[in-house]
PDB file of C-alpha atoms in Angstrom:
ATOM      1  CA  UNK A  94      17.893  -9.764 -24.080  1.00 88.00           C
ATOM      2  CA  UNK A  95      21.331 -10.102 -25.589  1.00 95.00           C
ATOM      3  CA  UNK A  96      22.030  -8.266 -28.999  1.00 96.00           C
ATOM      4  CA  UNK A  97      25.483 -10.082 -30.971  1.00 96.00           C
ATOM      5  CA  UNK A  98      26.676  -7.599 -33.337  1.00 96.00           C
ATOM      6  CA  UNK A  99      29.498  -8.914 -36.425  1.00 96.00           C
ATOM      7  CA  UNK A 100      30.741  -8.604 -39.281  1.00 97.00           C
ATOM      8  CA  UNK A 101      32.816  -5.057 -39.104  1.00 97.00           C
ATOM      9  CA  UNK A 102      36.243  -4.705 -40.422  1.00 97.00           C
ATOM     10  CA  UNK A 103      38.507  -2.579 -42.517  1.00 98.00           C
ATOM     11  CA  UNK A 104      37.826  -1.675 -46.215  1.00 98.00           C
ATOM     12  CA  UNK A 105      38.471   0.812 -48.891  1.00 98.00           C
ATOM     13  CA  UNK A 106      36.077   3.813 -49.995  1.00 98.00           C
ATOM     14  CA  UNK A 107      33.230   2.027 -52.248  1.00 98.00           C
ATOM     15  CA  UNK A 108      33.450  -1.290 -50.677  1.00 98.00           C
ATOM     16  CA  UNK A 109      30.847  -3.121 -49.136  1.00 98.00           C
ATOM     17  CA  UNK A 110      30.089  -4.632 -45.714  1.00 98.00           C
ATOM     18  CA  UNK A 111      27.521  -6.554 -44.340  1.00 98.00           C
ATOM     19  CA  UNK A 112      27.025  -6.304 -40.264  1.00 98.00           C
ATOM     20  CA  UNK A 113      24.710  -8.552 -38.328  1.00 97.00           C
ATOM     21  CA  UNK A 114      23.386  -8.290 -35.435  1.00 97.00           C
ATOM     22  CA  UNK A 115      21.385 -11.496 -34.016  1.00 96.00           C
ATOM     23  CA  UNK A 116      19.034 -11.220 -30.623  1.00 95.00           C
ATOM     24  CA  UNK A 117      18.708 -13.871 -27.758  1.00 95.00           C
ATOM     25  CA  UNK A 118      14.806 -13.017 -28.297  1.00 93.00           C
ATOM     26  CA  UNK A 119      12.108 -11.725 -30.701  1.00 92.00           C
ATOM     27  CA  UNK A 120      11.985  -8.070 -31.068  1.00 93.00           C
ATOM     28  CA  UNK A 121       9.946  -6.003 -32.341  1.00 94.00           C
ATOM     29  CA  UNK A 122      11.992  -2.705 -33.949  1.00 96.00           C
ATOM     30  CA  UNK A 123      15.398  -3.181 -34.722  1.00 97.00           C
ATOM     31  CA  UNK A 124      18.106  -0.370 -35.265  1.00 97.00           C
ATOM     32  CA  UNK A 125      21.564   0.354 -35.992  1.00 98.00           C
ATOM     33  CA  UNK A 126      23.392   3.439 -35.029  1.00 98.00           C
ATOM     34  CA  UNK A 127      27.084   4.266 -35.164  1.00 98.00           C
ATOM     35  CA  UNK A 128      29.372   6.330 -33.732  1.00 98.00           C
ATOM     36  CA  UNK A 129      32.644   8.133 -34.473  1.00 97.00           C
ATOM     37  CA  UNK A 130      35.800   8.907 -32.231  1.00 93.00           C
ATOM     38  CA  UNK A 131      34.087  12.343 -30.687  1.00 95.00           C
ATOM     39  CA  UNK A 132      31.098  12.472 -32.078  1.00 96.00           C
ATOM     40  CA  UNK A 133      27.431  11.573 -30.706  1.00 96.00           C
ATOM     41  CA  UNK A 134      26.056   8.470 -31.644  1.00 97.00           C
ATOM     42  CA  UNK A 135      24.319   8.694 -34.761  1.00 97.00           C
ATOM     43  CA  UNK A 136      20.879   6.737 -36.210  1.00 98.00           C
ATOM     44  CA  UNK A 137      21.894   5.183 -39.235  1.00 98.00           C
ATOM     45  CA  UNK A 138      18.192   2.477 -40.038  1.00 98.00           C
ATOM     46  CA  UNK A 139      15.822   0.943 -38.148  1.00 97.00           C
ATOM     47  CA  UNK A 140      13.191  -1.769 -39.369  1.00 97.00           C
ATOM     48  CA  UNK A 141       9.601  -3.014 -37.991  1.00 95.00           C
ATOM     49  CA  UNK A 142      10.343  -7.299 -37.973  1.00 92.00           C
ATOM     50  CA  UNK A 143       7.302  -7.855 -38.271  1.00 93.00           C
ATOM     51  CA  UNK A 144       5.704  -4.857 -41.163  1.00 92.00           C
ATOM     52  CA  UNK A 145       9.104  -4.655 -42.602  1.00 93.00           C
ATOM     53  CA  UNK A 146       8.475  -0.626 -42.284  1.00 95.00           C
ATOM     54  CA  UNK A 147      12.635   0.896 -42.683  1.00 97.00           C
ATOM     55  CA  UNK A 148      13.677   4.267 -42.480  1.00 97.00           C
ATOM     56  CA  UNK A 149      17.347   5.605 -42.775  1.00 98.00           C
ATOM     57  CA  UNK A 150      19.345   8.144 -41.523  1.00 97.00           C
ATOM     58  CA  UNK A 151      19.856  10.923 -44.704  1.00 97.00           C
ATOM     59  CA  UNK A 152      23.591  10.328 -44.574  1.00 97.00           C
ATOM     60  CA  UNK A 153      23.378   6.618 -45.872  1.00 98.00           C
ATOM     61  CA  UNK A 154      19.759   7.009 -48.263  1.00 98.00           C
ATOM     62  CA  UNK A 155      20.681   5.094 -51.277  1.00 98.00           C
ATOM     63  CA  UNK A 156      23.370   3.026 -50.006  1.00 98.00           C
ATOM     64  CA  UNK A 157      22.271   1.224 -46.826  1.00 98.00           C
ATOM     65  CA  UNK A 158      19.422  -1.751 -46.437  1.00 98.00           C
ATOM     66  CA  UNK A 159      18.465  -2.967 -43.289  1.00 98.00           C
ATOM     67  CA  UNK A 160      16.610  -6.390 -43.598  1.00 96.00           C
ATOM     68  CA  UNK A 161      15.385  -9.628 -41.883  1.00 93.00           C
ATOM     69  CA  UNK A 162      15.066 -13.147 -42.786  1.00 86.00           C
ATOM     70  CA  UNK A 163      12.033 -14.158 -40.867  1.00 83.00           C
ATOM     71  CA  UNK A 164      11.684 -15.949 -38.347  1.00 87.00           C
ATOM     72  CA  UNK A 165      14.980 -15.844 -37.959  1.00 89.00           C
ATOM     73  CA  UNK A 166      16.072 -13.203 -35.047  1.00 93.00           C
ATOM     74  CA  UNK A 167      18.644 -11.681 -37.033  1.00 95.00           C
ATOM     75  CA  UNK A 168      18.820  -8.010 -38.902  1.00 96.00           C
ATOM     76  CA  UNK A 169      21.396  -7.312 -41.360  1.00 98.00           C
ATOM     77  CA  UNK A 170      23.062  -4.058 -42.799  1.00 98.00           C
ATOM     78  CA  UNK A 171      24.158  -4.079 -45.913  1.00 98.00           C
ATOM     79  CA  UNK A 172      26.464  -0.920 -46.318  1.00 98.00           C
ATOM     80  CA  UNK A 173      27.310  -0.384 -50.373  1.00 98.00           C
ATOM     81  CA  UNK A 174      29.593   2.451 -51.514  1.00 98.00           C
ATOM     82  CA  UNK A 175      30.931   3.266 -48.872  1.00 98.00           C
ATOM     83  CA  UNK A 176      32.972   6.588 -47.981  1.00 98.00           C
ATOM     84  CA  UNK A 177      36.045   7.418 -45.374  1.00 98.00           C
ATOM     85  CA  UNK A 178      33.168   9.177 -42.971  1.00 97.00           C
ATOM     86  CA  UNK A 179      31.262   6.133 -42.924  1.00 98.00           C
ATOM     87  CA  UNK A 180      34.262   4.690 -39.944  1.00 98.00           C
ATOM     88  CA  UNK A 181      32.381   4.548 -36.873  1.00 98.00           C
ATOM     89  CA  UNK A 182      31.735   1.796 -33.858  1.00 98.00           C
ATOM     90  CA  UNK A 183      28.185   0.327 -35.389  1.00 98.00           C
ATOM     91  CA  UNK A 184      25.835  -0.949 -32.637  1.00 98.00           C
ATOM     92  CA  UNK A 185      22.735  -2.778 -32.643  1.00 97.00           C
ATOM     93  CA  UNK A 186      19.574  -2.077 -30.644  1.00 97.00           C
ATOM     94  CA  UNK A 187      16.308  -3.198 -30.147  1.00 96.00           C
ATOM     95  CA  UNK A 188      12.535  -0.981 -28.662  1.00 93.00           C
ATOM     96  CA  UNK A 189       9.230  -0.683 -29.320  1.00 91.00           C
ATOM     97  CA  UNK A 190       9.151   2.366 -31.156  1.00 90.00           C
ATOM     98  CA  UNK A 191       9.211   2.375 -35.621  1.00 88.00           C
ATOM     99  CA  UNK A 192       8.692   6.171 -35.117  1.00 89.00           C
ATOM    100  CA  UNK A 193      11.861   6.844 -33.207  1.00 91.00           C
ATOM    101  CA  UNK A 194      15.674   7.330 -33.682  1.00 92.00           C
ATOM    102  CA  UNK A 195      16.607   8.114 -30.503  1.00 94.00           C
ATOM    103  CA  UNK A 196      19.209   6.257 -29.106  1.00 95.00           C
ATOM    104  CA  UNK A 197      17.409   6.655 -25.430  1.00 94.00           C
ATOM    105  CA  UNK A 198      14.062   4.880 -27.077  1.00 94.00           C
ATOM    106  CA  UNK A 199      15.643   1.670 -27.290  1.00 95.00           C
ATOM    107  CA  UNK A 200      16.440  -0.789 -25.031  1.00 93.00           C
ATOM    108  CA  UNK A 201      18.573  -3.088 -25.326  1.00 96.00           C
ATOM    109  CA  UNK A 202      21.925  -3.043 -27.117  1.00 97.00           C
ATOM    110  CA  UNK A 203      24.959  -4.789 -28.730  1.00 95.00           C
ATOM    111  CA  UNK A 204      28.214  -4.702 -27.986  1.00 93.00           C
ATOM    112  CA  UNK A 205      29.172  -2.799 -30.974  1.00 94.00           C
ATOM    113  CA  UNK A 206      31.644  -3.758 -34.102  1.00 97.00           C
ATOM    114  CA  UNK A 207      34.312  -1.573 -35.827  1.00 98.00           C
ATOM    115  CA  UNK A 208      33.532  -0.344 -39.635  1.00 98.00           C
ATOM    116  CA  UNK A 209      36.721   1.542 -40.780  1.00 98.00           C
ATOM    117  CA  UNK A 210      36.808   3.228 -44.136  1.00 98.00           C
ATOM    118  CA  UNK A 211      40.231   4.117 -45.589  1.00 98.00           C
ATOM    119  CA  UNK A 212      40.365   6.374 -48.793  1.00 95.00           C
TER     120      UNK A 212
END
């Protein structure tokens, strides 16, 4: 399974981005996690495709969706407001798992895409 991750760039505090992430084959969780120069990676939303069940990471609550268009195989992130501490690499991945946020629960991964946040 190949993950395609796009749509980072560079923007200014309470801007918005929208990352993609589109699979070579149906899965059935989807997550994105991100990390920053030093720093472990970190869960940021995951989503059942097929319940549409999404949790988030605390630090983006009220500001991030995670969504699908069925039947395509494509997630989205839509990433409002956001602040200087949001900059991170952002990678898609792909399990089995709604109940996990472990990065070592999924499987398969994306190459990752650059969100930098300047003040």
């Amino acid at each position: 399974v190949q993950l395609q991750a796009s749509g980072g760039g560079l923007v200014q505090a309470g801007d918005s981005l929208r990352l993609s992430c589109t699979a070579s084959q149906p899965a059935y969780v989807w997550a994105w996690f991100r990390q920053a120069p030093g720093k472990e990676r970190e869960f940021v939303a995951r989503l059942g495709y097929n319940s549409g069940t999404t949790v988030y990471g605390d630090s983006v609550k009220g500001r991030f969706t995670i969504s699908r268009v069925k039947p395509e195989n494509t997630v989205y992130l839509q990433m409002n407001s956001l602040k200087t501490e949001d900059t991170a690499v952002y990678y898609c991945a792909t399990g089995n798992n709604i109940w996990s946020g472990q990065p070592r629960d999924y499987v398969y991964w994306g190459q990752g895409t650059q969100v930098t946040v300047s003040s």
